[in-house]
Amino acid sequence: MGTYEQQRKFLKSNFNDFKNIKTDKMKGMPQPEENKYYPSNAMLIKLPAVKADILKKRDIYECIKDRRSTRLYSEESISLDELSFLLWATQGITGKNKSGGITFRTVPCSGATHSFETYLFIMNVTGLEKGLYRYLPAEHKLLLLLVLEDVDNRLDAITLDQPFVPHFAKKACVTFAWSTTPYRSEWKYDITAHKKILIDIGHVCQNLYLAGEALAMGVCAIGIYDQEAVDYLFQLDGENEFVIYLAAVGRQKSM
């Protein structure tokens, strides 16, 4: 893992150390695909159009002021309309550049490289079976990966023995699991891509917190998990694509 000094150097912007590196983009290599392949016979679920009338709070000041990590959830489900809004808020496409080669999303991303995929543990969403899903931003649809009745137990195992996780993860309606495909960013930034990836995923999760607050939902980010287990569950190779962050979402429990 390296020493503290090595890890701290990683956090610094030592551009001069890398300014002479020729990236794959500079070498004329083709840009990696922004959208991950899925089979033509995959089960797709169309998400409702995103609309503001489902919001409980529209004041950004109130959302920022009231945002907290919430670990106590009720048994109430969330709707497909609400899930649609959360997915749009975290990775939704809002436009393209003039050439159509770069997409603009609801979160900042270094060089519009968009290295992330959004996977979901669905536990309690009206109209969806329990199981594993992937979000397709270009189509604003869900891809069903696996129906899994014990999805909450699988999530408990993946999040290890953190004392607070089993309680809230079992009651969460959905848990987001974001993966990264590093080469999408490495193509443009080479060795400096990895810091940018970590910065960008912070933008994504913060949008989830604020979108959850706008819907009067609770959100809690999870940074400790079994890497091999979660990658295996979503059938990721753990090298070219792997999970880097999780966050649970549920109805806030009245105190």
mmCIF file of N, CA, C and O in Angstrom, residues 136-207:
data_model
loop_
_atom_site.group_PDB
_atom_site.id
_atom_site.type_symbol
_atom_site.label_atom_id
_atom_site.label_comp_id
_atom_site.label_asym_id
_atom_site.label_seq_id
_atom_site.Cartn_x
_atom_site.Cartn_y
_atom_site.Cartn_z
ATOM 1 N N LEU A 136 -28.553 2.954 -16.973
ATOM 2 C CA LEU A 136 -28.077 3.311 -18.305
ATOM 3 C C LEU A 136 -28.401 4.786 -18.544
ATOM 4 O O LEU A 136 -29.525 5.127 -18.927
ATOM 5 N N PRO A 137 -27.453 5.695 -18.318
ATOM 6 C CA PRO A 137 -27.752 7.133 -18.418
ATOM 7 C C PRO A 137 -28.190 7.573 -19.806
ATOM 8 O O PRO A 137 -29.064 8.441 -19.933
ATOM 9 N N ALA A 138 -27.584 7.006 -20.851
ATOM 10 C CA ALA A 138 -27.910 7.450 -22.216
ATOM 11 C C ALA A 138 -29.370 7.216 -22.558
ATOM 12 O O ALA A 138 -29.991 8.004 -23.286
ATOM 13 N N GLU A 139 -29.945 6.117 -22.024
ATOM 14 C CA GLU A 139 -31.351 5.804 -22.292
ATOM 15 C C GLU A 139 -32.271 6.159 -21.134
ATOM 16 O O GLU A 139 -33.480 6.098 -21.261
ATOM 17 N N HIS A 140 -31.684 6.494 -19.991
ATOM 18 C CA HIS A 140 -32.414 6.688 -18.734
ATOM 19 C C HIS A 140 -33.311 5.469 -18.462
ATOM 20 O O HIS A 140 -34.530 5.566 -18.306
ATOM 21 N N LYS A 141 -32.637 4.323 -18.432
ATOM 22 C CA LYS A 141 -33.310 3.056 -18.155
ATOM 23 C C LYS A 141 -32.503 2.255 -17.137
ATOM 24 O O LYS A 141 -31.325 2.536 -16.891
ATOM 25 N N LEU A 142 -33.169 1.254 -16.554
ATOM 26 C CA LEU A 142 -32.499 0.299 -15.693
ATOM 27 C C LEU A 142 -32.288 -1.004 -16.443
ATOM 28 O O LEU A 142 -33.154 -1.437 -17.215
ATOM 29 N N LEU A 143 -31.154 -1.611 -16.213
ATOM 30 C CA LEU A 143 -30.848 -2.928 -16.750
ATOM 31 C C LEU A 143 -30.893 -3.920 -15.594
ATOM 32 O O LEU A 143 -30.153 -3.778 -14.611
ATOM 33 N N LEU A 144 -31.796 -4.881 -15.666
ATOM 34 C CA LEU A 144 -31.881 -5.904 -14.627
ATOM 35 C C LEU A 144 -30.731 -6.892 -14.803
ATOM 36 O O LEU A 144 -30.570 -7.507 -15.854
ATOM 37 N N LEU A 145 -29.933 -7.024 -13.762
ATOM 38 C CA LEU A 145 -28.815 -7.959 -13.793
ATOM 39 C C LEU A 145 -29.181 -9.301 -13.171
ATOM 40 O O LEU A 145 -28.862 -10.355 -13.721
ATOM 41 N N LEU A 146 -29.876 -9.247 -12.031
ATOM 42 C CA LEU A 146 -30.179 -10.490 -11.312
ATOM 43 C C LEU A 146 -31.291 -10.253 -10.303
ATOM 44 O O LEU A 146 -31.200 -9.336 -9.472
ATOM 45 N N VAL A 147 -32.346 -11.060 -10.360
ATOM 46 C CA VAL A 147 -33.362 -11.060 -9.305
ATOM 47 C C VAL A 147 -32.768 -11.791 -8.107
ATOM 48 O O VAL A 147 -32.245 -12.902 -8.242
ATOM 49 N N LEU A 148 -32.835 -11.159 -6.942
ATOM 50 C CA LEU A 148 -32.143 -11.702 -5.770
ATOM 51 C C LEU A 148 -32.969 -11.402 -4.521
ATOM 52 O O LEU A 148 -32.960 -10.286 -4.010
ATOM 53 N N GLU A 149 -33.705 -12.401 -4.039
ATOM 54 C CA GLU A 149 -34.591 -12.197 -2.896
ATOM 55 C C GLU A 149 -33.835 -11.840 -1.620
ATOM 56 O O GLU A 149 -34.337 -11.104 -0.781
ATOM 57 N N ASP A 150 -32.614 -12.376 -1.455
ATOM 58 C CA ASP A 150 -31.850 -12.097 -0.232
ATOM 59 C C ASP A 150 -30.821 -10.995 -0.472
ATOM 60 O O ASP A 150 -29.733 -10.993 0.107
ATOM 61 N N VAL A 151 -31.177 -10.015 -1.317
ATOM 62 C CA VAL A 151 -30.235 -8.963 -1.660
ATOM 63 C C VAL A 151 -29.765 -8.194 -0.434
ATOM 64 O O VAL A 151 -28.599 -7.785 -0.344
ATOM 65 N N ASP A 152 -30.639 -8.021 0.568
ATOM 66 C CA ASP A 152 -30.231 -7.295 1.771
ATOM 67 C C ASP A 152 -29.178 -8.072 2.557
ATOM 68 O O ASP A 152 -28.236 -7.487 3.107
ATOM 69 N N ASN A 153 -29.311 -9.401 2.627
ATOM 70 C CA ASN A 153 -28.310 -10.218 3.312
ATOM 71 C C ASN A 153 -26.975 -10.180 2.582
ATOM 72 O O ASN A 153 -25.908 -10.162 3.208
ATOM 73 N N ARG A 154 -27.028 -10.176 1.255
ATOM 74 C CA ARG A 154 -25.789 -10.081 0.476
ATOM 75 C C ARG A 154 -25.095 -8.747 0.758
ATOM 76 O O ARG A 154 -23.870 -8.673 0.873
ATOM 77 N N LEU A 155 -25.898 -7.694 0.869
ATOM 78 C CA LEU A 155 -25.333 -6.376 1.149
ATOM 79 C C LEU A 155 -24.702 -6.341 2.535
ATOM 80 O O LEU A 155 -23.625 -5.776 2.724
ATOM 81 N N ASP A 156 -25.367 -6.954 3.519
ATOM 82 C CA ASP A 156 -24.801 -7.028 4.870
ATOM 83 C C ASP A 156 -23.427 -7.686 4.851
ATOM 84 O O ASP A 156 -22.475 -7.222 5.484
ATOM 85 N N ALA A 157 -23.308 -8.789 4.124
ATOM 86 C CA ALA A 157 -22.043 -9.512 4.060
ATOM 87 C C ALA A 157 -20.956 -8.670 3.399
ATOM 88 O O ALA A 157 -19.804 -8.665 3.832
ATOM 89 N N ILE A 158 -21.323 -7.947 2.368
ATOM 90 C CA ILE A 158 -20.358 -7.133 1.631
ATOM 91 C C ILE A 158 -19.848 -5.967 2.464
ATOM 92 O O ILE A 158 -18.681 -5.568 2.347
ATOM 93 N N THR A 159 -20.714 -5.415 3.324
ATOM 94 C CA THR A 159 -20.308 -4.259 4.126
ATOM 95 C C THR A 159 -19.662 -4.666 5.445
ATOM 96 O O THR A 159 -19.516 -3.851 6.362
ATOM 97 N N LEU A 160 -19.267 -5.926 5.551
ATOM 98 C CA LEU A 160 -18.452 -6.437 6.649
ATOM 99 C C LEU A 160 -19.143 -6.277 7.994
ATOM 100 O O LEU A 160 -20.352 -6.333 8.102
ATOM 101 N N ASP A 161 -18.366 -6.037 9.047
ATOM 102 C CA ASP A 161 -18.953 -6.076 10.387
ATOM 103 C C ASP A 161 -19.094 -4.695 11.001
ATOM 104 O O ASP A 161 -19.034 -4.543 12.212
ATOM 105 N N GLN A 162 -19.288 -3.681 10.174
ATOM 106 C CA GLN A 162 -19.510 -2.350 10.733
ATOM 107 C C GLN A 162 -20.787 -2.380 11.571
ATOM 108 O O GLN A 162 -21.835 -2.783 11.067
ATOM 109 N N PRO A 163 -20.727 -1.961 12.824
ATOM 110 C CA PRO A 163 -21.871 -2.160 13.721
ATOM 111 C C PRO A 163 -23.156 -1.476 13.297
ATOM 112 O O PRO A 163 -24.246 -1.960 13.571
ATOM 113 N N PHE A 164 -23.078 -0.336 12.584
ATOM 114 C CA PHE A 164 -24.293 0.382 12.212
ATOM 115 C C PHE A 164 -24.855 -0.060 10.876
ATOM 116 O O PHE A 164 -26.000 0.207 10.567
ATOM 117 N N VAL A 165 -24.042 -0.724 10.055
ATOM 118 C CA VAL A 165 -24.479 -1.016 8.691
ATOM 119 C C VAL A 165 -25.615 -2.035 8.615
ATOM 120 O O VAL A 165 -26.604 -1.796 7.934
ATOM 121 N N PRO A 166 -25.522 -3.190 9.280
ATOM 122 C CA PRO A 166 -26.607 -4.169 9.118
ATOM 123 C C PRO A 166 -27.986 -3.603 9.444
ATOM 124 O O PRO A 166 -28.965 -3.945 8.799
ATOM 125 N N HIS A 167 -28.055 -2.715 10.439
ATOM 126 C CA HIS A 167 -29.355 -2.164 10.817
ATOM 127 C C HIS A 167 -29.931 -1.324 9.680
ATOM 128 O O HIS A 167 -31.073 -1.508 9.267
ATOM 129 N N PHE A 168 -29.130 -0.372 9.158
ATOM 130 C CA PHE A 168 -29.725 0.523 8.164
ATOM 131 C C PHE A 168 -29.693 -0.063 6.763
ATOM 132 O O PHE A 168 -30.571 0.225 5.956
ATOM 133 N N ALA A 169 -28.712 -0.887 6.452
ATOM 134 C CA ALA A 169 -28.656 -1.447 5.092
ATOM 135 C C ALA A 169 -29.849 -2.365 4.828
ATOM 136 O O ALA A 169 -30.374 -2.418 3.720
ATOM 137 N N LYS A 170 -30.301 -3.094 5.833
ATOM 138 C CA LYS A 170 -31.452 -3.972 5.660
ATOM 139 C C LYS A 170 -32.738 -3.171 5.434
ATOM 140 O O LYS A 170 -33.663 -3.643 4.781
ATOM 141 N N LYS A 171 -32.801 -1.972 5.986
ATOM 142 C CA LYS A 171 -34.006 -1.159 5.842
ATOM 143 C C LYS A 171 -33.905 -0.146 4.707
ATOM 144 O O LYS A 171 -34.894 0.505 4.378
ATOM 145 N N ALA A 172 -32.719 0.011 4.140
ATOM 146 C CA ALA A 172 -32.575 0.918 3.004
ATOM 147 C C ALA A 172 -33.436 0.420 1.850
ATOM 148 O O ALA A 172 -33.620 -0.782 1.660
ATOM 149 N N CYS A 173 -33.948 1.359 1.073
ATOM 150 C CA CYS A 173 -34.746 0.985 -0.095
ATOM 151 C C CYS A 173 -33.843 0.600 -1.258
ATOM 152 O O CYS A 173 -34.171 -0.278 -2.054
ATOM 153 N N VAL A 174 -32.732 1.293 -1.360
ATOM 154 C CA VAL A 174 -31.782 1.043 -2.445
ATOM 155 C C VAL A 174 -30.396 1.447 -1.973
ATOM 156 O O VAL A 174 -30.251 2.401 -1.198
ATOM 157 N N THR A 175 -29.390 0.701 -2.387
ATOM 158 C CA THR A 175 -28.006 1.090 -2.144
ATOM 159 C C THR A 175 -27.299 1.228 -3.480
ATOM 160 O O THR A 175 -27.316 0.319 -4.309
ATOM 161 N N PHE A 176 -26.725 2.393 -3.683
ATOM 162 C CA PHE A 176 -25.957 2.679 -4.891
ATOM 163 C C PHE A 176 -24.555 2.105 -4.736
ATOM 164 O O PHE A 176 -23.942 2.213 -3.668
ATOM 165 N N ALA A 177 -24.038 1.514 -5.797
ATOM 166 C CA ALA A 177 -22.654 1.037 -5.836
ATOM 167 C C ALA A 177 -22.033 1.559 -7.123
ATOM 168 O O ALA A 177 -22.400 1.127 -8.212
ATOM 169 N N TRP A 178 -21.121 2.521 -6.990
ATOM 170 C CA TRP A 178 -20.513 3.125 -8.171
ATOM 171 C C TRP A 178 -19.195 2.429 -8.486
ATOM 172 O O TRP A 178 -18.326 2.282 -7.621
ATOM 173 N N SER A 179 -19.061 2.018 -9.725
ATOM 174 C CA SER A 179 -17.789 1.451 -10.174
ATOM 175 C C SER A 179 -17.061 2.485 -11.019
ATOM 176 O O SER A 179 -17.657 3.463 -11.487
ATOM 177 N N THR A 180 -15.768 2.265 -11.204
ATOM 178 C CA THR A 180 -14.998 3.063 -12.140
ATOM 179 C C THR A 180 -14.333 2.153 -13.165
ATOM 180 O O THR A 180 -13.929 1.031 -12.837
ATOM 181 N N THR A 181 -14.268 2.629 -14.385
ATOM 182 C CA THR A 181 -13.448 2.027 -15.436
ATOM 183 C C THR A 181 -12.300 3.013 -15.652
ATOM 184 O O THR A 181 -12.443 3.986 -16.419
ATOM 185 N N PRO A 182 -11.173 2.828 -14.955
ATOM 186 C CA PRO A 182 -10.138 3.859 -14.910
ATOM 187 C C PRO A 182 -9.615 4.304 -16.271
ATOM 188 O O PRO A 182 -9.258 5.473 -16.439
ATOM 189 N N TYR A 183 -9.585 3.391 -17.245
ATOM 190 C CA TYR A 183 -8.973 3.768 -18.519
ATOM 191 C C TYR A 183 -9.724 4.894 -19.224
ATOM 192 O O TYR A 183 -9.138 5.641 -20.011
ATOM 193 N N ARG A 184 -11.017 5.051 -18.950
ATOM 194 C CA ARG A 184 -11.748 6.163 -19.561
ATOM 195 C C ARG A 184 -11.097 7.496 -19.198
ATOM 196 O O ARG A 184 -11.101 8.443 -19.995
ATOM 197 N N SER A 185 -10.555 7.576 -17.979
ATOM 198 C CA SER A 185 -9.846 8.789 -17.554
ATOM 199 C C SER A 185 -8.357 8.712 -17.861
ATOM 200 O O SER A 185 -7.738 9.718 -18.233
ATOM 201 N N GLU A 186 -7.766 7.534 -17.724
ATOM 202 C CA GLU A 186 -6.331 7.373 -18.012
ATOM 203 C C GLU A 186 -6.013 7.724 -19.466
ATOM 204 O O GLU A 186 -4.934 8.227 -19.769
ATOM 205 N N TRP A 187 -6.923 7.424 -20.374
ATOM 206 C CA TRP A 187 -6.738 7.740 -21.791
ATOM 207 C C TRP A 187 -6.388 9.217 -21.972
ATOM 208 O O TRP A 187 -5.545 9.565 -22.799
ATOM 209 N N LYS A 188 -7.018 10.069 -21.181
ATOM 210 C CA LYS A 188 -6.803 11.513 -21.317
ATOM 211 C C LYS A 188 -5.753 12.055 -20.360
ATOM 212 O O LYS A 188 -5.022 12.993 -20.698
ATOM 213 N N TYR A 189 -5.647 11.440 -19.149
ATOM 214 C CA TYR A 189 -4.812 12.028 -18.101
ATOM 215 C C TYR A 189 -3.653 11.146 -17.629
ATOM 216 O O TYR A 189 -2.878 11.562 -16.778
ATOM 217 N N ASP A 190 -3.564 9.929 -18.133
ATOM 218 C CA ASP A 190 -2.501 9.004 -17.746
ATOM 219 C C ASP A 190 -2.465 8.845 -16.229
ATOM 220 O O ASP A 190 -3.506 8.639 -15.613
ATOM 221 N N ILE A 191 -1.288 8.935 -15.627
ATOM 222 C CA ILE A 191 -1.110 8.613 -14.209
ATOM 223 C C ILE A 191 -1.859 9.582 -13.293
ATOM 224 O O ILE A 191 -2.194 9.260 -12.155
ATOM 225 N N THR A 192 -2.146 10.787 -13.776
ATOM 226 C CA THR A 192 -2.853 11.758 -12.937
ATOM 227 C C THR A 192 -4.361 11.513 -12.896
ATOM 228 O O THR A 192 -5.085 12.205 -12.190
ATOM 229 N N ALA A 193 -4.836 10.531 -13.660
ATOM 230 C CA ALA A 193 -6.280 10.261 -13.725
ATOM 231 C C ALA A 193 -6.852 9.829 -12.385
ATOM 232 O O ALA A 193 -7.999 10.138 -12.057
ATOM 233 N N HIS A 194 -6.073 9.126 -11.590
ATOM 234 C CA HIS A 194 -6.641 8.432 -10.435
ATOM 235 C C HIS A 194 -7.086 9.392 -9.332
ATOM 236 O O HIS A 194 -8.100 9.160 -8.666
ATOM 237 N N LYS A 195 -6.355 10.468 -9.164
ATOM 238 C CA LYS A 195 -6.813 11.486 -8.215
ATOM 239 C C LYS A 195 -8.107 12.118 -8.704
ATOM 240 O O LYS A 195 -9.044 12.348 -7.932
ATOM 241 N N LYS A 196 -8.182 12.380 -10.003
ATOM 242 C CA LYS A 196 -9.385 12.993 -10.567
ATOM 243 C C LYS A 196 -10.606 12.089 -10.395
ATOM 244 O O LYS A 196 -11.711 12.556 -10.130
ATOM 245 N N ILE A 197 -10.409 10.779 -10.552
ATOM 246 C CA ILE A 197 -11.514 9.834 -10.379
ATOM 247 C C ILE A 197 -12.083 9.935 -8.966
ATOM 248 O O ILE A 197 -13.308 9.966 -8.773
ATOM 249 N N LEU A 198 -11.212 10.001 -7.972
ATOM 250 C CA LEU A 198 -11.681 10.075 -6.584
ATOM 251 C C LEU A 198 -12.378 11.396 -6.294
ATOM 252 O O LEU A 198 -13.371 11.432 -5.554
ATOM 253 N N ILE A 199 -11.871 12.472 -6.866
ATOM 254 C CA ILE A 199 -12.542 13.765 -6.702
ATOM 255 C C ILE A 199 -13.939 13.710 -7.327
ATOM 256 O O ILE A 199 -14.935 14.137 -6.728
ATOM 257 N N ASP A 200 -14.010 13.154 -8.530
ATOM 258 C CA ASP A 200 -15.280 13.126 -9.260
ATOM 259 C C ASP A 200 -16.342 12.278 -8.571
ATOM 260 O O ASP A 200 -17.527 12.622 -8.599
ATOM 261 N N ILE A 201 -15.939 11.160 -7.961
ATOM 262 C CA ILE A 201 -16.950 10.325 -7.301
ATOM 263 C C ILE A 201 -17.510 11.031 -6.070
ATOM 264 O O ILE A 201 -18.657 10.818 -5.680
ATOM 265 N N GLY A 202 -16.711 11.928 -5.487
ATOM 266 C CA GLY A 202 -17.229 12.749 -4.384
ATOM 267 C C GLY A 202 -18.346 13.667 -4.857
ATOM 268 O O GLY A 202 -19.340 13.869 -4.152
ATOM 269 N N HIS A 203 -18.187 14.218 -6.060
ATOM 270 C CA HIS A 203 -19.260 15.051 -6.629
ATOM 271 C C HIS A 203 -20.546 14.245 -6.774
ATOM 272 O O HIS A 203 -21.641 14.730 -6.473
ATOM 273 N N VAL A 204 -20.397 13.013 -7.256
ATOM 274 C CA VAL A 204 -21.565 12.155 -7.503
ATOM 275 C C VAL A 204 -22.315 11.882 -6.201
ATOM 276 O O VAL A 204 -23.544 12.032 -6.123
ATOM 277 N N CYS A 205 -21.581 11.470 -5.183
ATOM 278 C CA CYS A 205 -22.242 11.116 -3.914
ATOM 279 C C CYS A 205 -22.865 12.335 -3.241
ATOM 280 O O CYS A 205 -23.934 12.238 -2.645
ATOM 281 N N GLN A 206 -22.218 13.488 -3.344
ATOM 282 C CA GLN A 206 -22.808 14.689 -2.753
ATOM 283 C C GLN A 206 -24.130 15.030 -3.433
ATOM 284 O O GLN A 206 -25.087 15.444 -2.777
ATOM 285 N N ASN A 207 -24.194 14.843 -4.747
ATOM 286 C CA ASN A 207 -25.475 15.072 -5.422
ATOM 287 C C ASN A 207 -26.548 14.111 -4.926
ATOM 288 O O ASN A 207 -27.722 14.466 -4.830
#
